[in-house]
GROMACS .gro file of C-alpha atoms in nm:
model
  403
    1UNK     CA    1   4.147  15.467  -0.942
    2UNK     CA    2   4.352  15.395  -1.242
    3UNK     CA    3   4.575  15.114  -1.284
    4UNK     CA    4   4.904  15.355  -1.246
    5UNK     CA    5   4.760  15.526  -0.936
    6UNK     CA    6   4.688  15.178  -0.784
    7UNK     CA    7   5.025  15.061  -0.836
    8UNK     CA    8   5.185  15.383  -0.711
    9UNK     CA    9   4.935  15.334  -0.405
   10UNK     CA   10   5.067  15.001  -0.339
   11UNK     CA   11   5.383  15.079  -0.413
   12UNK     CA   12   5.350  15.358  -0.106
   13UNK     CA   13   5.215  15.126   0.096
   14UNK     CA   14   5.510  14.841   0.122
   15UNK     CA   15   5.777  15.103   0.141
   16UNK     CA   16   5.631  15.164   0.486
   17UNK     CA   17   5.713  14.782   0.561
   18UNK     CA   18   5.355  14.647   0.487
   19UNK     CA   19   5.225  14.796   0.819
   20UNK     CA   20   4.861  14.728   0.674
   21UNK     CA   21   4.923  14.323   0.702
   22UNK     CA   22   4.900  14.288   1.049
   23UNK     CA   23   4.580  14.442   1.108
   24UNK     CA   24   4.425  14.176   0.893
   25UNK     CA   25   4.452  13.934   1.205
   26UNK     CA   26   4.260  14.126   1.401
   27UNK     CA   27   3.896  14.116   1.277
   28UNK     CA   28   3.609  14.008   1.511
   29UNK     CA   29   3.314  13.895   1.497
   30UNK     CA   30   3.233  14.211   1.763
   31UNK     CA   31   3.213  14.411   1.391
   32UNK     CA   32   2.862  14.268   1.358
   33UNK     CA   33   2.685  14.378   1.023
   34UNK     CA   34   3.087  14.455   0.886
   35UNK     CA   35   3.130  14.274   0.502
   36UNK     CA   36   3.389  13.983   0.605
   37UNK     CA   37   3.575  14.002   0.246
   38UNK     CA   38   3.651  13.721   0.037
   39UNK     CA   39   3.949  13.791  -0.253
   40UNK     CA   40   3.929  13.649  -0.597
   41UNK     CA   41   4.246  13.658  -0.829
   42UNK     CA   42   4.094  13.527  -1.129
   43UNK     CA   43   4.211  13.548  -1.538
   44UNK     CA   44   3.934  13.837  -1.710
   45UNK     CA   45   4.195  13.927  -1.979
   46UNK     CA   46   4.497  13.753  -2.138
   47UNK     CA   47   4.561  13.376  -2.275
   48UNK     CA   48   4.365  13.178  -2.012
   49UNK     CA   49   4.051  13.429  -1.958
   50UNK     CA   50   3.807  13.173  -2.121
   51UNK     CA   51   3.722  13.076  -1.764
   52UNK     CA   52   3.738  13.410  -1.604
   53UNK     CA   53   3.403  13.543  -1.644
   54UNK     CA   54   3.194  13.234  -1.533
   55UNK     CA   55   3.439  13.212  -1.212
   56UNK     CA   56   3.343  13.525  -1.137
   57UNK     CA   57   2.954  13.460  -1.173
   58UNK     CA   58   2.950  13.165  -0.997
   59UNK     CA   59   3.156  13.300  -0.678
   60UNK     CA   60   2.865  13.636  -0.677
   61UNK     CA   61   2.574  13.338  -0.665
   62UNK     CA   62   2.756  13.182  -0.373
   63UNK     CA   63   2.800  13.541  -0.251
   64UNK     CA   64   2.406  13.547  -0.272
   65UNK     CA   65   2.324  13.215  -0.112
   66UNK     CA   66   2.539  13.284   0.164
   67UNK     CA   67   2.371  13.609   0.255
   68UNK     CA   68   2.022  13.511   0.196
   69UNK     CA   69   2.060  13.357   0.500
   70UNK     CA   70   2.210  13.575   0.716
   71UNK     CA   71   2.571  13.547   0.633
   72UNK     CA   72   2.835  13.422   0.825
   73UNK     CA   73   2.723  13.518   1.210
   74UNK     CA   74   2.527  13.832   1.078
   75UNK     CA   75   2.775  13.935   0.875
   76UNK     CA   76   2.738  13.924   0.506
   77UNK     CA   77   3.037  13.788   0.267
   78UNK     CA   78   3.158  14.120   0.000
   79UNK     CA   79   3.312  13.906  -0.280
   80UNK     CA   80   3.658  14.143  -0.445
   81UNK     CA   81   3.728  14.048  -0.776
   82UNK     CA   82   4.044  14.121  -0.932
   83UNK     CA   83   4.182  14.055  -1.282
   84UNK     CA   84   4.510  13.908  -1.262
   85UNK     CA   85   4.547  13.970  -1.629
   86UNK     CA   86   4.704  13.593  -1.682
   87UNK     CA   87   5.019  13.729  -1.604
   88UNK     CA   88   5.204  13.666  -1.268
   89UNK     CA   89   5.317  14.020  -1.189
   90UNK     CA   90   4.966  14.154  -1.212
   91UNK     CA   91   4.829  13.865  -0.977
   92UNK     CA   92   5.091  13.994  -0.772
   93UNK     CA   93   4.973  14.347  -0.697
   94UNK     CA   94   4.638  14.231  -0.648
   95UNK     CA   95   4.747  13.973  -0.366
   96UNK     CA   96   4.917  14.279  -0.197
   97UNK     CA   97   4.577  14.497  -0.270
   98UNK     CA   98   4.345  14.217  -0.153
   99UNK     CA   99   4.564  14.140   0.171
  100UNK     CA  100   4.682  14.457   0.235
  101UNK     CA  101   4.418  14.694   0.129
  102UNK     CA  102   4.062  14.486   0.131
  103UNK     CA  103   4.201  14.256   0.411
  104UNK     CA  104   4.036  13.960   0.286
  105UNK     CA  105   4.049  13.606   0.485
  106UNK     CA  106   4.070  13.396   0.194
  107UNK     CA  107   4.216  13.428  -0.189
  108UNK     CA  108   4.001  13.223  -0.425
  109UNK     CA  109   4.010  13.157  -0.818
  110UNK     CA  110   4.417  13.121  -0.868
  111UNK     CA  111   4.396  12.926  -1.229
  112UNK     CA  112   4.735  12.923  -1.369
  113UNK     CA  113   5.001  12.787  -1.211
  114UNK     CA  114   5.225  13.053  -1.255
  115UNK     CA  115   4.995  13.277  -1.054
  116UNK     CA  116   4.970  13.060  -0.773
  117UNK     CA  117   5.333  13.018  -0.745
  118UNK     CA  118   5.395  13.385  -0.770
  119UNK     CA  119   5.148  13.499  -0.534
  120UNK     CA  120   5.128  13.217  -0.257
  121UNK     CA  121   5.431  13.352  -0.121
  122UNK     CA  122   5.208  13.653   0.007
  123UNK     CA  123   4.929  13.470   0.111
  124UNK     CA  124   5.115  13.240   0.385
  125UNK     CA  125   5.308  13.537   0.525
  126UNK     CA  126   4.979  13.702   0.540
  127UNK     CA  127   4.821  13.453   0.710
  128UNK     CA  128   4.551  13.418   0.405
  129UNK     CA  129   4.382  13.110   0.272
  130UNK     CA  130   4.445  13.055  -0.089
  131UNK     CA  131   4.183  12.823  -0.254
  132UNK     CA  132   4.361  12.747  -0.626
  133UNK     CA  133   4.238  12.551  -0.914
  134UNK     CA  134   4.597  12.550  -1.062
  135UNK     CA  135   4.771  12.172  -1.092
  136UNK     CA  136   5.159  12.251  -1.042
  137UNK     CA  137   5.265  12.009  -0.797
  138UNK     CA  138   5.506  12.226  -0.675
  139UNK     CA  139   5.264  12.434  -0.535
  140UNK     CA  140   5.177  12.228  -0.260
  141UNK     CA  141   5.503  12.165  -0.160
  142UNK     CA  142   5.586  12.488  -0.093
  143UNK     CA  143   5.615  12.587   0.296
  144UNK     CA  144   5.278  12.734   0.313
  145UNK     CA  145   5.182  12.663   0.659
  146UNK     CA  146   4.851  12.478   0.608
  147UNK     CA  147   4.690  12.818   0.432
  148UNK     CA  148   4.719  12.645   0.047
  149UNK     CA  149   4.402  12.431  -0.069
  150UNK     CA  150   4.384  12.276  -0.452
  151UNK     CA  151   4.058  12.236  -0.571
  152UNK     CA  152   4.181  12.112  -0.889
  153UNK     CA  153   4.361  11.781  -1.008
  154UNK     CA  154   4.787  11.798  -1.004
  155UNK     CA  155   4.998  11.814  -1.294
  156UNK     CA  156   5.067  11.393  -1.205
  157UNK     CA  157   4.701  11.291  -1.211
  158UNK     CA  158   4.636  11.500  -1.565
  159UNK     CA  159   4.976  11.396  -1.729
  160UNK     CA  160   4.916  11.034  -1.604
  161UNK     CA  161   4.556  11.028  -1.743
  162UNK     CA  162   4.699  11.175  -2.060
  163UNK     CA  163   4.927  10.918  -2.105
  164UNK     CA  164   4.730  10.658  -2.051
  165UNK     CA  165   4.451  10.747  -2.276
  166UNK     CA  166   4.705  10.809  -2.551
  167UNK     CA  167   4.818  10.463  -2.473
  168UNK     CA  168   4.476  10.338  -2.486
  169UNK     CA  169   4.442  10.502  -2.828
  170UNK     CA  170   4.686  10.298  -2.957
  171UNK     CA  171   4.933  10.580  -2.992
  172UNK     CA  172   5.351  10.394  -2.955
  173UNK     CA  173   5.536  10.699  -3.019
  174UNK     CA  174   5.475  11.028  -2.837
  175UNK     CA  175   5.586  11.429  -2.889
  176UNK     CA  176   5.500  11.678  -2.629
  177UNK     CA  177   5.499  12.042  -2.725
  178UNK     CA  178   5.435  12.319  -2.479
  179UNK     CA  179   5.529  12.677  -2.351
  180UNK     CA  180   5.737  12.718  -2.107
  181UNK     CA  181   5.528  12.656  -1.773
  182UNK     CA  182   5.620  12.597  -1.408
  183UNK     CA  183   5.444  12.209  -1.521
  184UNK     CA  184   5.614  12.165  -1.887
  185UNK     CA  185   5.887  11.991  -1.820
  186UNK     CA  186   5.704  11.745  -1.529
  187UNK     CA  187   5.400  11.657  -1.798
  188UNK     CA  188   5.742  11.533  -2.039
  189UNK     CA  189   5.883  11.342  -1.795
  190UNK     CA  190   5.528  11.176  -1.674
  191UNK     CA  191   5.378  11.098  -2.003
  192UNK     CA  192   5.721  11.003  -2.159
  193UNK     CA  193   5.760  10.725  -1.841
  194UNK     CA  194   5.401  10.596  -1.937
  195UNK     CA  195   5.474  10.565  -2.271
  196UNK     CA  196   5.822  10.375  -2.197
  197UNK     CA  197   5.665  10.131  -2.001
  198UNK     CA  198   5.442  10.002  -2.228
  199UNK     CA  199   5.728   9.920  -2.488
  200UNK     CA  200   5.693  10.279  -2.685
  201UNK     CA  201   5.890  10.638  -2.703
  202UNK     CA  202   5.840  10.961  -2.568
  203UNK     CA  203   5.992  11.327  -2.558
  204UNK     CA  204   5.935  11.627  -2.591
  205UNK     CA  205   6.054  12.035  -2.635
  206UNK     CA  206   5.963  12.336  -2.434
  207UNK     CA  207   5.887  12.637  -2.644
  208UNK     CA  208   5.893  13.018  -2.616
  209UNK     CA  209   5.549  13.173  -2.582
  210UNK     CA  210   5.413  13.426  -2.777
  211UNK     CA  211   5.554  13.341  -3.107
  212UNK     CA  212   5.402  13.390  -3.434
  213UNK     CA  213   5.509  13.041  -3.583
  214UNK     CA  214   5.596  12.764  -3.460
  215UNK     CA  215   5.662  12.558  -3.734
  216UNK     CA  216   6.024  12.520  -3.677
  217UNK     CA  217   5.909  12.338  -3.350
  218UNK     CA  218   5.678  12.147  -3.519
  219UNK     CA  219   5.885  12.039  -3.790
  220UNK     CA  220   6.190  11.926  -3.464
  221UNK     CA  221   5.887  11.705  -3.368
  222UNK     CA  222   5.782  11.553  -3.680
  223UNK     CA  223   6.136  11.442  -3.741
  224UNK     CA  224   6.053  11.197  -3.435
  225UNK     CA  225   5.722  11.111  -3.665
  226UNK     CA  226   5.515  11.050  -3.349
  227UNK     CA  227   5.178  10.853  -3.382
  228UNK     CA  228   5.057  11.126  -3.051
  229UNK     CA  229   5.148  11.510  -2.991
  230UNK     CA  230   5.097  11.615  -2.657
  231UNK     CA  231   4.961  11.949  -2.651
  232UNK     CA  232   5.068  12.155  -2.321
  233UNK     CA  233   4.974  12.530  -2.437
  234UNK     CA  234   4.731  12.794  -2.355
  235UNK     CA  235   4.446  12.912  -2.627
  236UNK     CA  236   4.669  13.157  -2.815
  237UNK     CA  237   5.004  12.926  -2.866
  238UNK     CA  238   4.822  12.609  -2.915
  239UNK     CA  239   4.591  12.740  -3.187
  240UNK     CA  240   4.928  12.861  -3.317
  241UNK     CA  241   5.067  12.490  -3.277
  242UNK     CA  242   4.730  12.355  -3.447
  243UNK     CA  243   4.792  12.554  -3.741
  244UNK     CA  244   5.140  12.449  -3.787
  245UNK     CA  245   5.033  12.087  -3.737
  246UNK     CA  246   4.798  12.111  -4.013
  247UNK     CA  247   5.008  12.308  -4.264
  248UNK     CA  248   5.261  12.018  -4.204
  249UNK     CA  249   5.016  11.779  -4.286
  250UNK     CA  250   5.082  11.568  -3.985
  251UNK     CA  251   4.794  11.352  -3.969
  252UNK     CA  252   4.851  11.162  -3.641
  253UNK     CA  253   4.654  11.176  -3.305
  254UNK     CA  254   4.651  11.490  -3.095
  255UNK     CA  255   4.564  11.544  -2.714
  256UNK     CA  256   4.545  11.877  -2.523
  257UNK     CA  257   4.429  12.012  -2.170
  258UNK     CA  258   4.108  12.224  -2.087
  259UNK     CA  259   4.321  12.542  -2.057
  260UNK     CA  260   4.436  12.469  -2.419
  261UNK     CA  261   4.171  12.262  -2.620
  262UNK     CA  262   3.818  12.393  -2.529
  263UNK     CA  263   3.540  12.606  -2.721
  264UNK     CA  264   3.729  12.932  -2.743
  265UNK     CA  265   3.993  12.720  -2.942
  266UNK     CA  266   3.750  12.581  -3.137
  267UNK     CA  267   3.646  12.955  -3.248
  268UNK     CA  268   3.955  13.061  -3.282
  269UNK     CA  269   4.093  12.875  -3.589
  270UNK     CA  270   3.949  12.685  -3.842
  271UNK     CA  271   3.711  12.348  -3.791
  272UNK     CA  272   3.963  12.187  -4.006
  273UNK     CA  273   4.305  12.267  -3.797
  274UNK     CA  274   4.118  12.161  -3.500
  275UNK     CA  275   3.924  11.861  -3.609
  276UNK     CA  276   4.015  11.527  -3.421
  277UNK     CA  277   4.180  11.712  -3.100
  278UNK     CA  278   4.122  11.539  -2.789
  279UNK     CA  279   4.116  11.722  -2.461
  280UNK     CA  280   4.123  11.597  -2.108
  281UNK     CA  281   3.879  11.800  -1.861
  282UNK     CA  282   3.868  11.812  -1.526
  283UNK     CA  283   3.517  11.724  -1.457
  284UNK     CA  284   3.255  11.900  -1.223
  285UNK     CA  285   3.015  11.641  -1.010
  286UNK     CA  286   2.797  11.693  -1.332
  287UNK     CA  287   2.511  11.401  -1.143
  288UNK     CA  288   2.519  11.612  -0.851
  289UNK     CA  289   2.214  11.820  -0.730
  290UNK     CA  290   2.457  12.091  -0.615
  291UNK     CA  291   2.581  12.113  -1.026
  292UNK     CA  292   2.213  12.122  -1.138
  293UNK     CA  293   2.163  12.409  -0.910
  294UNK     CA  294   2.436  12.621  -1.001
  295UNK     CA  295   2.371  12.569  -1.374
  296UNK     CA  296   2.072  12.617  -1.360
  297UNK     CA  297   2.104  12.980  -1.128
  298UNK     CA  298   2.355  13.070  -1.398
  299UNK     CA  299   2.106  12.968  -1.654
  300UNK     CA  300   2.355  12.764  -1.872
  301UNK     CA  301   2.341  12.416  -2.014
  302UNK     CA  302   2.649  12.317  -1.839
  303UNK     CA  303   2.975  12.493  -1.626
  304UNK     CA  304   3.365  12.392  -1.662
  305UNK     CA  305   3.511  12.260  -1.320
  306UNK     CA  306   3.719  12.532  -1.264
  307UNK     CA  307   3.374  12.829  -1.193
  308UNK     CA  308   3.240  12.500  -0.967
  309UNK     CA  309   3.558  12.540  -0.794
  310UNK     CA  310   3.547  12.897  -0.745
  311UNK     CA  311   3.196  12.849  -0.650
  312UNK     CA  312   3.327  12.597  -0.354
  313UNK     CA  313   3.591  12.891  -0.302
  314UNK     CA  314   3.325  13.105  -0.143
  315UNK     CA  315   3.127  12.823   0.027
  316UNK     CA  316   3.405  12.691   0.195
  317UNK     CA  317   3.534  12.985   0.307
  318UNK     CA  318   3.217  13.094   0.442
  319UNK     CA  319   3.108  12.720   0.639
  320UNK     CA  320   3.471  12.779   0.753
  321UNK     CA  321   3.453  13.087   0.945
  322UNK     CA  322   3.078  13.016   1.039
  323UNK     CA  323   3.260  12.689   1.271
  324UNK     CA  324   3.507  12.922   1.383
  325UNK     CA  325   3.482  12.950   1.779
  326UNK     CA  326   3.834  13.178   1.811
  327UNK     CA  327   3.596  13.502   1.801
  328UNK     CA  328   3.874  13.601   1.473
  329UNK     CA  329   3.743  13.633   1.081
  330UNK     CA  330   4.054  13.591   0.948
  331UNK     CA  331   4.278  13.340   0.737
  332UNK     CA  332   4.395  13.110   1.024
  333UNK     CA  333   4.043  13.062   1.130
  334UNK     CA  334   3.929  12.966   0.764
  335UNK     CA  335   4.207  12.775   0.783
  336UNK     CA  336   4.191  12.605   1.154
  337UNK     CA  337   3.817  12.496   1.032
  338UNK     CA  338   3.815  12.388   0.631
  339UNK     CA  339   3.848  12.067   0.671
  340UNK     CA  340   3.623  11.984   0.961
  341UNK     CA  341   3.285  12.147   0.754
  342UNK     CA  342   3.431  11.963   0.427
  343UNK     CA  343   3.517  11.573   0.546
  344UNK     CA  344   3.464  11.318   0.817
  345UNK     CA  345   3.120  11.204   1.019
  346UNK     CA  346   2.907  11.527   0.972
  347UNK     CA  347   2.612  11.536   0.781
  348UNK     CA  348   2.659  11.511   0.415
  349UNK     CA  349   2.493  11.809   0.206
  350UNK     CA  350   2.560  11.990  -0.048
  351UNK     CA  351   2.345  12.283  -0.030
  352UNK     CA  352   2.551  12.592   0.047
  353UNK     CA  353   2.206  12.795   0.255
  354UNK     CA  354   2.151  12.420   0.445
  355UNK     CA  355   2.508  12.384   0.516
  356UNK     CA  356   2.545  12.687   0.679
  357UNK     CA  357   2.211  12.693   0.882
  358UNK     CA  358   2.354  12.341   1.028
  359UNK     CA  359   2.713  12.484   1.128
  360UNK     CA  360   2.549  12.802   1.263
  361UNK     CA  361   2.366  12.585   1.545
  362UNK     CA  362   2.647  12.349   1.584
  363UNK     CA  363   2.576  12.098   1.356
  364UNK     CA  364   2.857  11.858   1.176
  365UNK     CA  365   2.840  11.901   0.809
  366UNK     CA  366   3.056  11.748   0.523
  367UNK     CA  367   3.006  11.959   0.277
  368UNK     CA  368   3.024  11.842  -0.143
  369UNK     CA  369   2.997  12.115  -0.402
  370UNK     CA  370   2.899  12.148  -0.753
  371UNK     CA  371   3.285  12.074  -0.849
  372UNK     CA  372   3.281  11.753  -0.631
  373UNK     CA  373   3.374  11.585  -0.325
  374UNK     CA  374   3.605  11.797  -0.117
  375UNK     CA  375   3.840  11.620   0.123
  376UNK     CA  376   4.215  11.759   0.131
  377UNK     CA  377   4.505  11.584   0.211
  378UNK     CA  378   4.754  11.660   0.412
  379UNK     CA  379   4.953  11.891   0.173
  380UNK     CA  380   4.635  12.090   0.078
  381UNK     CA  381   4.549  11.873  -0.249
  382UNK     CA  382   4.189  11.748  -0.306
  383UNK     CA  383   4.132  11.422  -0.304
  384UNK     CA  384   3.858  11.336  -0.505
  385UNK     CA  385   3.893  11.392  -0.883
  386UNK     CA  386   3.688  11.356  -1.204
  387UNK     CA  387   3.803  11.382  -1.563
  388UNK     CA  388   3.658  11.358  -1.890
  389UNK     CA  389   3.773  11.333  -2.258
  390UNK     CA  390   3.623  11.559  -2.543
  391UNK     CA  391   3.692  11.525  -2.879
  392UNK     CA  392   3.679  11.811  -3.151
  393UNK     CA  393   3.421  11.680  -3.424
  394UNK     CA  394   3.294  11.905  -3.723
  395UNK     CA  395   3.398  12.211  -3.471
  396UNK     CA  396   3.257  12.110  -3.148
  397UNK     CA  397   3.352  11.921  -2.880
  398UNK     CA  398   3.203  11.616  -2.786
  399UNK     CA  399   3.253  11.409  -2.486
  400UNK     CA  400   3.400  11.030  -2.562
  401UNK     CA  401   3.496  10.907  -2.189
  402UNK     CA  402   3.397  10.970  -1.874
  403UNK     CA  403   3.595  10.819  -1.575
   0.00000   0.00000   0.00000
């Protein structure tokens, strides 16, 4: 089906008041040997696809370890990918296609924020789990009924571990620069605080994405001459930024996120531009057995946090609806169970094919994947969080703190 007949499809199918949606609630285990679907929303194309096609790899090995064994109940798990093109409005019409249309129980993947905001909306009317690896902390204060679960640290933990790293590097006087995001203005606000209360400056300016130049930014910030610039962008406006920066000549320290500093920046501009960049990571439970496994099944040296999380996605879905004693596959029972197969007294594993063998007989299981511990608080956020700092050298990055 092409992309325009899809949308007309969809199109067709809410003007008849999204009579599709309900029968999503009414799945059964009774369907034995029926897929029980799993949604992905994940980035395959635009500014933050350098994550995409891992996220989908690791999800179709969980897909495989699930069903090795039997699935959930004697059903296997069908993972749906869909590209949501980095853009909100596509993410959109795949949330109605995957709900509506595929009548998944859970939507995993979710990396920008502005994708999660757009389409969470859909999954708590639909009564569908969304497992996100975006950090907005707005997201998790939306009214979404218990079916929201971050995988990934907030916007407060990443700008306060930004700020006080800078800090630590001796950096008084700090710039942030950054598109327009639903989390610019709240990284300002944090790291500028942190930098205040240790005697120095901070500010910052939101720019428009998608320019060719930025150097009349750049030059705004400069007038400021900060010692730190904060970079908030994705790949293809902070390689922009980087460029500027070095044209400029500025010659102070600059710090960055995963989704902007990371190896496809480093290949897309020049070792020099680049050279010196720090950039906090979100770090996977690298000393883990479950991590070893993973990477090694997806035969690479090592694996960002955000494909462990995806991995977890599927997992935790699956252990979910495997506890499930409502006779329902469906969102509220992912939901209803999540946290009972992931935290508290149950047997600690972290072997997806164990895991589930234990809940299928009844067992208590607390379940820690490749991307780490996974206990949720109240609001849906994950507790337990790792970062790491890399720093660009001759090209590369290399790691310089771990905590």
């Amino acid at each position: 089906m092409s992309n325009l007949d899809r949308r007309t499809f969809l199109q067709a199918g809410l003007g008849v008041g999204g009579l599709m949606l309900s029968s999503s609630l009414s799945r059964s285990w009774a369907q034995q040997g029926d897929p029980i679907k799993i949604g992905l929303i994940i980035p395959l194309t635009g500014a933050t696809s350098q994550f995409g096609a891992t996220m989908a790899q690791a999800a179709k090995i969980a897909e495989t370890e699930i069903n090795a064994v039997g699935g959930v109940r004697g059903r296997p798990i069908q993972i749906v990918v869909e590209d949501d093109q980095s853009n909100p409005e596509a993410a959109v019409r795949a949330a109605h296609k995957l709900i509506d249309v595929d009548k998944v129980v859970a939507i995993g993947g979710s990396y920008a924020s502005a994708v999660t905001s757009a389409i969470a909306p859909l999954c708590w009317d639909g009564k569908t789990v969304l497992l996100t690896s975006s950090g907005a902390d707005s997201i998790t204060k939306l009214p979404h009924d218990g079916y929201i679960f971050r995988t990934s640290p907030t916007v407060t933990l990443q700008g306060t571990s930004v700020g006080k790293y800078a800090v630590e590097l001796g950096a008084k006087k700090m710039f942030f620069l950054g598109p327009q995001t639903p989390f610019a203005q709240s990284y300002i606000d944090i790291i500028s605080g942190i930098f205040k209360a240790t005697g120095g400056t901070g500010n910052g300016l939101v720019y428009e994405d998608k320019k060719s130049s930025y150097r009349s930014e750049v030059d705004q910030a400069l007038k400021e001459s900060p010692d730190v610039i904060v970079l908030g962008g994705y790949v293809p406006d902070t390689s922009v930024v980087l460029k500027d920066l070095y044209r400029a000549g500025y010659s102070g320290k600059k710090i960055g996120f995963s989704f902007g500093i990371n190896d496809a920046l480093t290949k897309a501009v020049p070792a020099e531009v680049s050279e010196g960049a720090y950039s906090l990571v979100p770090s996977a439970a690298e000393n883990s057995e479950a991590y070893k496994r993973l990477i090694s099944k997806m035969k690479r040296p090592s694996l960002d946090s955000y494909s462990c999380q995806v991995y977890d996605h599927v997992v935790l879905t699956s252990l979910a609806l495997a506890r499930a004693t409502s006779g329902q596959a469906n969102g509220t029972a992912v939901r209803d169970n999540l946290r009972a197969i992931s935290e508290g007294e149950g047997k600690r594993l972290d072997d997806a094919a164990e895991a589930l063998k234990a809940v299928v007989v009844g067992g208590q299981v607390n379940y820690d994947g490749p991307s780490g511990p996974l206990e949720f608080a109240d609001n849906g956020d994950v507790k337990g969080v790792f970062f790491r700092y890399e720093q660009v050298e001759g090209g590369k990055l290399v790691v310089r703190k771990v905590g």
